[in-house]
């Protein structure tokens, strides 16, 4: 009797997650747009988008990236407190079901969402998961950096999409970036079966903890040798 082929994680359901924000510091920045893109094998089946009124002015530098003005956010955006509650509830529902959440640079997006929850007096991500780890998370940036560590050039999403043949139609749109992150993760699973694609989700999550710590410690050592002798690079992943 023929045994059914095992479905790898990259062939099944994956949830892409991305935020566009007012800045680059997770503890201080505010969410402007967010998206969850539900996929199967990299094919989108449902997309949920949010536009928020962050309650603070959107800096010109951020507006130039994602295209959302203060007027758009104020007149069309949801109140931030209610919206971050919805985003967190949707994200944690998927995590509790065991569906992997895929991001590109997860410590930024997850830490920023967690900070927004605390800012608005809401329960944080770990609290919503009854103290469990915020897992399973797949970080396309962390995986790419680990499996092709000596590749030169940018590690930004647009360049990484080019490397793996992933089309990114509208960069810095949260839904487009979330879907692109999923498709990069799928490509990584296909291209690197032994290191990535054949692992269980639990094993791959733990491997990313190690990979990120190794990268952070290396960056910190490099910075301390030259630019900043007191540099500290936070090695926590996927959330700080």
Coordinates of N, CA and C in Angstrom, one line a residue:
X1 N 0.8 -1.2 0.0 CA 0.0 0.0 0.0 C 0.9 1.2 0.0
X2 N 0.6 2.2 -0.9 CA 1.4 3.4 -1.0 C 1.1 4.3 0.2
X3 N 2.2 4.9 0.8 CA 2.1 5.8 1.9 C 1.9 7.2 1.4
X4 N 1.0 7.9 1.9 CA 0.8 9.3 1.5 C 2.0 10.2 1.8
X5 N 2.3 11.0 0.8 CA 3.5 11.9 1.0 C 3.2 13.0 2.1
X6 N 4.2 13.2 2.9 CA 4.1 14.2 4.0 C 4.0 15.6 3.4
X7 N 3.1 16.4 3.9 CA 2.9 17.8 3.5 C 3.9 18.6 4.3
X8 N 4.8 19.3 3.7 CA 5.8 20.2 4.3 C 5.1 21.5 4.7
X9 N 5.7 22.1 5.7 CA 5.1 23.4 6.2 C 4.9 24.4 5.1
X10 N 5.8 24.5 4.1 CA 5.7 25.5 3.1 C 4.6 25.1 2.0
X11 N 4.0 23.9 2.1 CA 3.0 23.5 1.2 C 1.6 23.8 1.8
X12 N 1.5 24.1 3.1 CA 0.3 24.3 3.8 C -0.1 25.7 4.1
X13 N -1.0 25.9 5.0 CA -1.4 27.3 5.4 C -0.3 28.1 6.0
X14 N -0.2 29.3 5.6 CA 0.7 30.3 6.2 C 0.0 31.6 6.2
X15 N 0.3 32.4 7.3 CA -0.3 33.7 7.4 C 0.7 34.8 7.3
X16 N 0.7 35.6 6.2 CA 1.6 36.7 6.1 C 1.2 37.9 7.0
X17 N 2.2 38.5 7.6 CA 1.9 39.6 8.5 C 2.8 40.8 8.3
X18 N 2.3 42.0 8.1 CA 3.2 43.2 7.9 C 2.5 44.4 8.4
X19 N 3.3 45.3 8.9 CA 2.9 46.7 9.4 C 3.6 47.7 8.6
X20 N 2.9 48.8 8.3 CA 3.6 50.1 7.9 C 3.3 51.1 9.0
X21 N 4.3 51.9 9.3 CA 4.4 52.6 10.6 C 4.8 54.0 10.5
X22 N 4.9 54.7 11.6 CA 5.4 56.1 11.6 C 6.9 56.2 11.7
X23 N 7.6 55.1 12.0 CA 9.0 55.1 12.2 C 9.6 53.8 12.3
X24 N 10.9 53.7 12.8 CA 11.6 52.5 12.7 C 12.0 51.9 14.1
X25 N 11.5 52.6 15.2 CA 11.8 52.1 16.5 C 10.5 51.4 17.1
X26 N 10.6 50.1 17.3 CA 9.3 49.4 17.7 C 8.7 49.9 19.0
X27 N 9.5 50.4 19.9 CA 9.0 50.8 21.2 C 8.3 52.2 21.1
X28 N 8.6 52.9 20.1 CA 8.1 54.3 20.0 C 7.2 54.5 18.8
X29 N 7.3 53.8 17.7 CA 6.6 54.0 16.5 C 5.1 53.6 16.7
X30 N 4.3 54.1 15.8 CA 2.8 53.7 15.8 C 2.5 53.0 14.5
X31 N 1.5 52.2 14.5 CA 1.0 51.5 13.4 C 0.1 52.4 12.5
X32 N 0.3 52.4 11.2 CA -0.5 53.2 10.3 C -1.4 52.2 9.5
X33 N -0.8 51.2 8.9 CA -1.5 50.2 8.2 C -1.0 48.8 8.7
X34 N -1.9 47.8 8.5 CA -1.5 46.4 8.9 C -2.3 45.5 7.9
X35 N -1.7 44.3 7.7 CA -2.4 43.3 6.9 C -2.0 41.9 7.4
X36 N -3.0 41.0 7.3 CA -2.9 39.6 7.5 C -3.3 39.0 6.1
X37 N -2.4 38.2 5.5 CA -2.7 37.5 4.3 C -2.7 36.0 4.5
X38 N -3.8 35.4 4.4 CA -3.9 33.9 4.6 C -3.6 33.3 3.2
X39 N -2.7 32.3 3.3 CA -2.3 31.6 2.1 C -2.3 30.1 2.3
X40 N -2.3 29.4 1.2 CA -2.0 27.9 1.2 C -0.9 27.7 0.1
X41 N 0.2 27.2 0.5 CA 1.3 27.0 -0.5 C 1.7 28.3 -1.2
X42 N 1.6 29.4 -0.5 CA 1.9 30.7 -1.1 C 0.9 31.4 -2.0
X43 N -0.3 30.7 -2.1 CA -1.4 31.2 -2.9 C -2.4 31.9 -1.9
X44 N -2.7 33.2 -2.1 CA -3.5 33.9 -1.2 C -5.0 33.5 -1.3
X45 N -5.6 33.3 -0.1 CA -7.0 32.9 -0.1 C -7.9 34.0 0.6
X46 N -7.3 34.8 1.5 CA -8.0 35.8 2.2 C -7.0 36.9 2.7
X47 N -7.4 38.2 2.5 CA -6.6 39.3 3.0 C -7.4 40.2 3.9
X48 N -6.9 40.5 5.0 CA -7.5 41.5 6.0 C -6.6 42.7 6.1
X49 N -7.1 43.8 5.9 CA -6.3 45.1 6.0 C -6.9 46.0 7.0
X50 N -6.0 46.8 7.6 CA -6.4 47.8 8.6 C -5.7 49.1 8.2
X51 N -6.5 50.2 8.3 CA -5.9 51.6 8.3 C -6.2 52.2 9.6
X52 N -5.2 52.7 10.3 CA -5.3 53.3 11.6 C -5.1 54.8 11.6
X53 N -5.7 55.4 12.6 CA -5.3 56.8 13.0 C -4.4 56.6 14.1
X54 N -3.1 56.8 13.9 CA -2.1 56.6 14.9 C -2.1 57.5 16.1
X55 N -2.8 58.6 15.9 CA -2.9 59.6 17.1 C -1.8 60.5 17.2
X56 N -0.8 60.4 16.2 CA 0.3 61.3 16.2 C 0.6 61.7 14.8
X57 N 1.3 62.8 14.5 CA 1.6 63.1 13.1 C 2.5 62.0 12.5
X58 N 2.2 61.7 11.2 CA 3.0 60.8 10.4 C 4.2 61.6 9.8
X59 N 5.4 61.2 10.2 CA 6.6 62.0 9.6 C 6.6 61.9 8.1
X60 N 7.1 62.9 7.5 CA 7.2 63.0 6.1 C 8.0 61.8 5.5
X61 N 9.1 61.4 6.2 CA 9.9 60.3 5.7 C 9.1 59.0 5.6
X62 N 8.2 58.8 6.6 CA 7.4 57.6 6.7 C 6.3 57.7 5.6
X63 N 5.7 58.9 5.5 CA 4.6 59.1 4.5 C 5.2 58.8 3.1
X64 N 6.4 59.2 2.8 CA 7.0 59.0 1.5 C 7.2 57.5 1.2
X65 N 7.3 56.7 2.2 CA 7.5 55.3 2.0 C 6.2 54.6 1.8
X66 N 5.2 54.8 2.7 CA 3.9 54.0 2.5 C 2.8 54.8 1.9
X67 N 2.9 56.1 1.8 CA 1.9 56.9 1.0 C 0.7 57.3 1.8
X68 N 0.7 57.1 3.1 CA -0.5 57.5 3.9 C -0.2 58.8 4.6
X69 N -1.1 59.8 4.3 CA -1.0 61.1 4.9 C -1.7 61.2 6.2
X70 N -1.4 62.3 7.0 CA -2.1 62.6 8.2 C -3.6 62.7 8.0
X71 N -4.0 63.4 6.9 CA -5.4 63.5 6.6 C -6.1 62.2 6.3
X72 N -5.5 61.3 5.5 CA -6.0 60.0 5.3 C -6.2 59.2 6.5
X73 N -5.2 59.2 7.4 CA -5.3 58.5 8.6 C -6.3 59.0 9.5
X74 N -6.5 60.3 9.6 CA -7.5 60.9 10.5 C -8.9 60.7 10.0
X75 N -9.1 60.8 8.7 CA -10.5 60.8 8.2 C -11.0 59.3 7.9
X76 N -10.0 58.5 7.5 CA -10.4 57.1 7.1 C -9.9 56.0 8.1
X77 N -9.0 56.4 9.0 CA -8.4 55.4 9.8 C -9.2 55.0 11.0
X78 N -9.1 53.8 11.5 CA -9.8 53.3 12.7 C -9.0 53.9 13.9
X79 N -9.7 54.1 15.0 CA -9.0 54.5 16.3 C -8.0 53.4 16.6
X80 N -6.8 53.8 17.0 CA -5.7 52.9 17.1 C -6.0 51.8 18.2
X81 N -6.6 52.1 19.3 CA -6.8 51.2 20.4 C -7.7 50.0 19.9
X82 N -8.8 50.3 19.2 CA -9.7 49.3 18.8 C -9.0 48.4 17.7
X83 N -8.3 49.1 16.8 CA -7.7 48.4 15.7 C -6.6 47.5 16.1
X84 N -5.7 47.9 17.0 CA -4.6 47.0 17.5 C -5.2 45.8 18.2
X85 N -6.3 46.0 18.9 CA -7.0 44.8 19.5 C -7.4 43.8 18.5
X86 N -8.0 44.3 17.4 CA -8.4 43.4 16.3 C -7.3 42.7 15.6
X87 N -6.2 43.4 15.4 CA -5.0 42.8 14.7 C -4.5 41.7 15.6
X88 N -4.3 42.0 16.9 CA -3.7 41.1 17.8 C -4.6 39.8 18.0
X89 N -5.9 40.1 18.1 CA -6.8 38.9 18.2 C -6.8 38.0 17.0
X90 N -6.7 38.6 15.8 CA -6.7 37.8 14.6 C -5.3 37.0 14.5
X91 N -4.2 37.7 14.9 CA -2.9 37.1 14.8 C -2.8 35.9 15.8
X92 N -3.3 36.2 17.0 CA -3.1 35.1 18.1 C -4.1 34.0 17.8
X93 N -5.2 34.2 17.2 CA -6.1 33.1 16.9 C -5.4 32.1 16.0
X94 N -4.7 32.6 15.0 CA -4.0 31.8 14.0 C -2.8 31.0 14.8
X95 N -2.1 31.8 15.6 CA -1.0 31.1 16.3 C -1.5 30.0 17.2
X96 N -2.6 30.3 17.9 CA -3.2 29.3 18.8 C -3.6 28.0 18.1
X97 N -4.0 28.2 16.8 CA -4.4 27.1 16.0 C -3.1 26.3 15.4
X98 N -2.0 26.9 15.6 CA -0.7 26.3 15.1 C -0.4 26.7 13.7
X99 N -1.1 27.7 13.2 CA -0.8 28.2 11.8 C 0.4 29.1 11.9
X100 N 1.5 28.9 11.1 CA 2.6 29.8 11.1 C 2.3 31.2 10.7
X101 N 2.9 32.1 11.4 CA 2.8 33.5 11.0 C 4.1 33.9 10.3
X102 N 4.1 34.4 9.1 CA 5.3 34.7 8.4 C 5.5 36.2 8.3
X103 N 6.7 36.7 8.6 CA 7.0 38.1 8.5 C 8.4 38.3 7.9
X104 N 8.7 39.5 7.6 CA 10.1 39.8 7.1 C 10.7 40.8 8.1
X105 N 11.5 40.3 9.0 CA 12.1 41.0 10.2 C 11.0 41.0 11.3
X106 N 10.7 39.8 11.8 CA 9.6 39.6 12.7 C 9.8 40.5 14.0
X107 N 11.0 40.6 14.6 CA 11.1 41.4 15.8 C 10.6 42.8 15.7
X108 N 10.7 43.4 14.5 CA 10.1 44.7 14.3 C 8.6 44.7 14.4
X109 N 8.0 43.9 13.6 CA 6.5 43.9 13.5 C 5.9 43.4 14.8
X110 N 6.3 42.3 15.3 CA 5.7 41.7 16.5 C 6.0 42.6 17.7
X111 N 7.2 43.1 17.9 CA 7.5 44.0 19.0 C 6.7 45.3 19.0
X112 N 6.6 45.8 17.8 CA 5.8 47.1 17.6 C 4.3 46.9 18.0
X113 N 3.8 45.8 17.5 CA 2.4 45.5 17.8 C 2.2 45.3 19.3
X114 N 3.2 44.6 19.9 CA 3.1 44.3 21.4 C 3.2 45.7 22.1
X115 N 4.1 46.6 21.7 CA 4.2 47.9 22.3 C 2.9 48.7 22.2
X116 N 2.3 48.6 21.0 CA 1.0 49.3 20.8 C -0.1 48.8 21.7
X117 N -0.1 47.5 21.9 CA -1.1 46.9 22.8 C -0.9 47.4 24.2
X118 N 0.3 47.5 24.7 CA 0.5 48.0 26.1 C 0.2 49.5 26.1
X119 N 0.5 50.2 25.1 CA 0.2 51.7 25.0 C -1.3 51.9 25.2
X120 N -2.1 51.0 24.7 CA -3.5 51.2 24.7 C -4.2 50.4 25.8
X121 N -3.4 49.9 26.8 CA -4.0 49.2 27.9 C -4.5 47.8 27.6
X122 N -4.0 47.2 26.5 CA -4.5 45.9 26.1 C -3.6 44.8 26.5
X123 N -4.1 43.6 26.5 CA -3.3 42.4 26.8 C -2.2 42.2 25.7
X124 N -1.0 41.9 26.1 CA 0.1 41.7 25.1 C -0.1 40.3 24.4
X125 N 0.8 40.1 23.5 CA 0.7 38.9 22.7 C 0.9 37.6 23.5
X126 N 1.9 37.6 24.3 CA 2.2 36.4 25.2 C 1.0 36.1 26.1
X127 N 0.4 37.2 26.7 CA -0.7 37.0 27.6 C -1.9 36.4 26.9
X128 N -2.1 36.8 25.6 CA -3.2 36.2 24.8 C -3.0 34.8 24.5
X129 N -1.8 34.3 24.6 CA -1.5 32.9 24.3 C -1.3 32.1 25.5
X130 N -1.8 32.6 26.6 CA -1.8 31.9 27.9 C -0.3 31.7 28.4
X131 N 0.6 32.6 28.1 CA 1.9 32.5 28.5 C 2.8 31.6 27.6
X132 N 2.2 31.0 26.5 CA 3.0 30.2 25.6 C 3.9 31.1 24.8
X133 N 4.9 30.5 24.1 CA 5.7 31.2 23.2 C 4.9 31.8 22.1
X134 N 5.3 33.0 21.6 CA 4.7 33.6 20.4 C 5.3 32.7 19.2
X135 N 4.5 31.7 18.9 CA 5.1 30.7 17.9 C 3.9 29.9 17.3
X136 N 4.1 29.3 16.1 CA 5.2 29.3 15.3 C 5.3 30.5 14.4
X137 N 6.5 31.1 14.3 CA 6.8 32.3 13.5 C 7.9 31.9 12.5
X138 N 7.7 32.3 11.3 CA 8.7 32.1 10.2 C 9.2 33.5 9.8
X139 N 10.5 33.8 9.8 CA 11.0 35.1 9.5 C 11.9 34.9 8.3
X140 N 11.3 35.4 7.1 CA 12.0 35.2 5.8 C 13.4 35.8 5.8
X141 N 13.5 36.9 6.5 CA 14.8 37.6 6.6 C 15.8 36.8 7.3
X142 N 15.5 36.3 8.5 CA 16.4 35.5 9.3 C 16.8 34.2 8.6
X143 N 15.9 33.6 7.9 CA 16.2 32.3 7.3 C 17.1 32.6 6.1
X144 N 16.8 33.6 5.3 CA 17.6 33.9 4.1 C 19.1 34.3 4.6
X145 N 19.2 35.1 5.6 CA 20.5 35.5 6.1 C 21.3 34.3 6.6
X146 N 20.6 33.2 7.1 CA 21.3 32.1 7.6 C 21.8 31.1 6.5
X147 N 20.9 30.9 5.5 CA 21.2 29.9 4.5 C 22.1 30.4 3.4
X148 N 22.1 31.7 3.2 CA 22.9 32.3 2.2 C 23.7 33.5 2.8
X149 N 24.5 33.2 3.8 CA 25.0 34.2 4.6 C 26.1 35.0 3.9
X150 N 26.7 34.5 2.9 CA 27.9 35.2 2.3 C 27.4 36.0 1.0
X151 N 26.1 36.0 0.7 CA 25.7 36.8 -0.4 C 25.8 38.2 -0.1
X152 N 26.4 39.0 -1.1 CA 26.6 40.4 -0.9 C 25.4 41.2 -1.3
X153 N 25.3 42.4 -0.9 CA 24.2 43.3 -1.3 C 23.1 43.4 -0.3
X154 N 22.1 44.1 -0.7 CA 21.0 44.4 0.2 C 20.2 43.2 0.7
X155 N 19.7 43.2 1.9 CA 18.8 42.2 2.4 C 17.4 42.7 2.6
X156 N 17.1 43.8 1.9 CA 15.8 44.4 2.0 C 14.8 43.5 1.2
X157 N 13.5 43.6 1.5 CA 12.6 42.7 0.9 C 12.6 42.8 -0.6
X158 N 12.7 43.9 -1.2 CA 12.7 44.0 -2.6 C 13.8 43.2 -3.3
X159 N 15.0 43.4 -2.7 CA 16.1 42.6 -3.2 C 16.0 41.1 -3.0
X160 N 15.6 40.7 -1.8 CA 15.4 39.3 -1.5 C 14.3 38.7 -2.4
X161 N 13.3 39.4 -2.7 CA 12.3 38.9 -3.7 C 12.9 38.7 -5.0
X162 N 13.8 39.5 -5.5 CA 14.5 39.3 -6.8 C 15.3 38.1 -6.7
X163 N 16.0 37.8 -5.6 CA 16.9 36.7 -5.5 C 16.1 35.4 -5.6
X164 N 14.9 35.3 -5.1 CA 14.1 34.1 -5.1 C 13.0 34.1 -6.1
X165 N 13.0 35.1 -7.0 CA 12.0 35.1 -8.1 C 10.6 35.4 -7.7
X166 N 10.4 36.2 -6.6 CA 9.1 36.5 -6.1 C 8.7 37.9 -6.6
X167 N 7.5 38.0 -7.1 CA 7.0 39.3 -7.6 C 6.5 40.1 -6.5
X168 N 7.0 41.4 -6.4 CA 6.5 42.3 -5.4 C 6.0 43.5 -6.2
X169 N 4.6 43.6 -6.3 CA 4.0 44.5 -7.2 C 3.9 45.9 -6.5
X170 N 3.7 46.0 -5.2 CA 3.4 47.3 -4.6 C 4.2 47.3 -3.3
X171 N 5.5 47.6 -3.4 CA 6.3 47.6 -2.2 C 5.9 48.6 -1.2
X172 N 5.9 48.2 0.1 CA 5.5 49.1 1.2 C 4.0 49.2 1.4
X173 N 3.2 48.5 0.6 CA 1.8 48.2 0.9 C 1.8 47.0 1.8
X174 N 1.2 47.1 3.0 CA 1.3 46.0 4.0 C 0.9 44.7 3.4
X175 N -0.2 44.6 2.7 CA -0.7 43.3 2.1 C 0.3 42.8 1.1
X176 N 0.8 43.6 0.3 CA 1.8 43.2 -0.7 C 3.1 42.6 -0.1
X177 N 3.6 43.4 0.9 CA 4.8 42.9 1.6 C 4.5 41.6 2.4
X178 N 3.3 41.5 3.0 CA 3.0 40.3 3.7 C 3.0 39.1 2.8
X179 N 2.4 39.2 1.6 CA 2.3 38.1 0.7 C 3.7 37.8 0.1
X180 N 4.5 38.8 -0.1 CA 5.9 38.6 -0.6 C 6.7 37.8 0.4
X181 N 6.5 38.2 1.7 CA 7.3 37.5 2.7 C 6.9 36.0 2.8
X182 N 5.6 35.7 2.6 CA 5.2 34.3 2.5 C 5.8 33.6 1.3
X183 N 5.8 34.2 0.2 CA 6.3 33.6 -1.0 C 7.8 33.4 -0.9
X184 N 8.5 34.3 -0.3 CA 10.0 34.1 -0.1 C 10.2 32.9 0.9
X185 N 9.4 32.8 1.9 CA 9.5 31.7 2.8 C 9.3 30.4 2.1
X186 N 8.2 30.3 1.3 CA 8.0 29.1 0.5 C 9.2 28.8 -0.4
X187 N 9.7 29.8 -1.1 CA 10.9 29.6 -1.9 C 12.1 29.0 -1.2
X188 N 12.3 29.5 0.1 CA 13.3 29.1 0.9 C 13.1 27.6 1.3
X189 N 11.9 27.3 1.6 CA 11.6 25.9 1.9 C 11.9 24.9 0.8
X190 N 11.5 25.4 -0.4 CA 11.8 24.5 -1.6 C 13.3 24.4 -1.9
X191 N 14.0 25.6 -1.8 CA 15.4 25.6 -2.3 C 16.3 25.0 -1.3
X192 N 16.0 25.0 0.0 CA 16.9 24.5 1.0 C 16.1 23.5 1.9
X193 N 15.9 22.3 1.3 CA 15.1 21.3 2.1 C 15.7 20.8 3.3
X194 N 17.0 20.5 3.3 CA 17.7 20.0 4.5 C 17.8 21.0 5.6
X195 N 18.0 22.3 5.3 CA 18.2 23.3 6.3 C 16.9 23.9 6.8
X196 N 15.9 23.9 5.9 CA 14.7 24.6 6.1 C 13.4 23.8 5.8
X197 N 13.3 23.4 4.6 CA 12.0 22.8 4.1 C 11.5 21.6 4.8
X198 N 12.5 20.7 5.2 CA 12.1 19.4 5.8 C 11.9 19.5 7.3
X199 N 12.3 20.6 7.9 CA 12.2 20.7 9.4 C 10.7 20.8 9.8
X200 N 10.4 20.4 11.0 CA 9.1 20.6 11.6 C 9.0 22.1 11.9
X201 N 7.8 22.6 12.1 CA 7.7 24.0 12.5 C 8.4 24.3 13.8
X202 N 8.2 23.4 14.8 CA 8.9 23.6 16.1 C 10.4 23.7 15.9
X203 N 10.9 22.8 15.2 CA 12.4 22.8 15.0 C 12.9 24.0 14.2
X204 N 12.1 24.4 13.2 CA 12.5 25.6 12.5 C 12.4 26.9 13.3
X205 N 11.4 26.9 14.1 CA 11.2 28.1 15.0 C 12.5 28.2 16.0
X206 N 12.9 27.1 16.6 CA 14.0 27.1 17.4 C 15.3 27.4 16.7
X207 N 15.4 26.9 15.5 CA 16.6 27.2 14.7 C 16.7 28.7 14.4
X208 N 15.6 29.3 14.2 CA 15.6 30.8 13.9 C 16.1 31.5 15.1
X209 N 15.7 31.1 16.3 CA 16.1 31.7 17.6 C 17.7 31.7 17.6
X210 N 18.2 30.5 17.3 CA 19.7 30.4 17.2 C 20.3 31.2 16.1
X211 N 19.8 31.2 14.9 CA 20.3 32.0 13.8 C 20.3 33.5 14.1
X212 N 19.2 33.9 14.7 CA 19.1 35.4 15.0 C 20.1 35.8 16.1
X213 N 20.2 35.0 17.1 CA 21.2 35.3 18.2 C 22.6 35.3 17.6
X214 N 22.9 34.3 16.8 CA 24.3 34.3 16.2 C 24.5 35.5 15.3
X215 N 23.5 36.0 14.5 CA 23.7 37.2 13.7 C 23.8 38.4 14.6
X216 N 23.0 38.5 15.6 CA 23.0 39.7 16.5 C 24.4 39.8 17.2
X217 N 24.9 38.7 17.7 CA 26.2 38.7 18.4 C 27.3 39.1 17.5
X218 N 27.2 38.6 16.2 CA 28.2 38.9 15.2 C 28.2 40.4 14.9
X219 N 27.0 40.9 14.7 CA 26.9 42.4 14.4 C 27.4 43.2 15.6
X220 N 27.0 42.8 16.8 CA 27.5 43.6 17.9 C 29.0 43.6 18.0
X221 N 29.6 42.5 17.8 CA 31.1 42.4 17.9 C 31.7 43.3 16.8
X222 N 31.1 43.3 15.6 CA 31.7 44.1 14.5 C 31.5 45.6 14.8
X223 N 30.4 46.0 15.4 CA 30.2 47.4 15.7 C 31.1 47.8 16.8
X224 N 31.4 47.0 17.8 CA 32.3 47.3 18.9 C 33.7 47.5 18.5
X225 N 34.1 46.8 17.4 CA 35.4 46.9 16.9 C 35.7 48.2 16.2
X226 N 34.6 48.8 15.7 CA 34.9 50.0 15.0 C 34.0 51.2 15.3
X227 N 32.7 51.2 14.9 CA 31.9 52.3 14.9 C 31.5 52.7 16.4
X228 N 31.2 51.7 17.2 CA 30.6 52.0 18.5 C 31.0 51.0 19.5
X229 N 32.1 51.3 20.3 CA 32.6 50.3 21.3 C 31.6 49.9 22.4
X230 N 30.5 50.7 22.5 CA 29.4 50.3 23.5 C 28.2 49.8 22.9
X231 N 28.3 49.4 21.6 CA 27.1 48.9 20.9 C 26.4 47.7 21.5
X232 N 25.1 47.7 21.6 CA 24.4 46.5 22.1 C 23.3 46.2 21.0
X233 N 23.3 45.0 20.5 CA 22.3 44.5 19.6 C 21.5 43.5 20.2
X234 N 20.2 43.7 20.4 CA 19.2 42.9 21.0 C 19.1 41.5 20.3
X235 N 19.4 40.4 20.9 CA 19.5 39.1 20.3 C 18.2 38.3 20.4
X236 N 17.1 39.0 21.0 CA 15.9 38.2 21.2 C 15.1 38.2 19.9
X237 N 14.5 37.0 19.7 CA 13.7 36.7 18.5 C 12.6 35.7 18.9
X238 N 11.3 35.9 18.4 CA 10.8 36.8 17.4 C 10.2 38.1 17.9
X239 N 10.3 38.3 19.3 CA 9.7 39.4 19.9 C 10.6 39.9 21.0
X240 N 10.6 41.2 21.2 CA 11.5 41.7 22.3 C 10.6 42.3 23.4

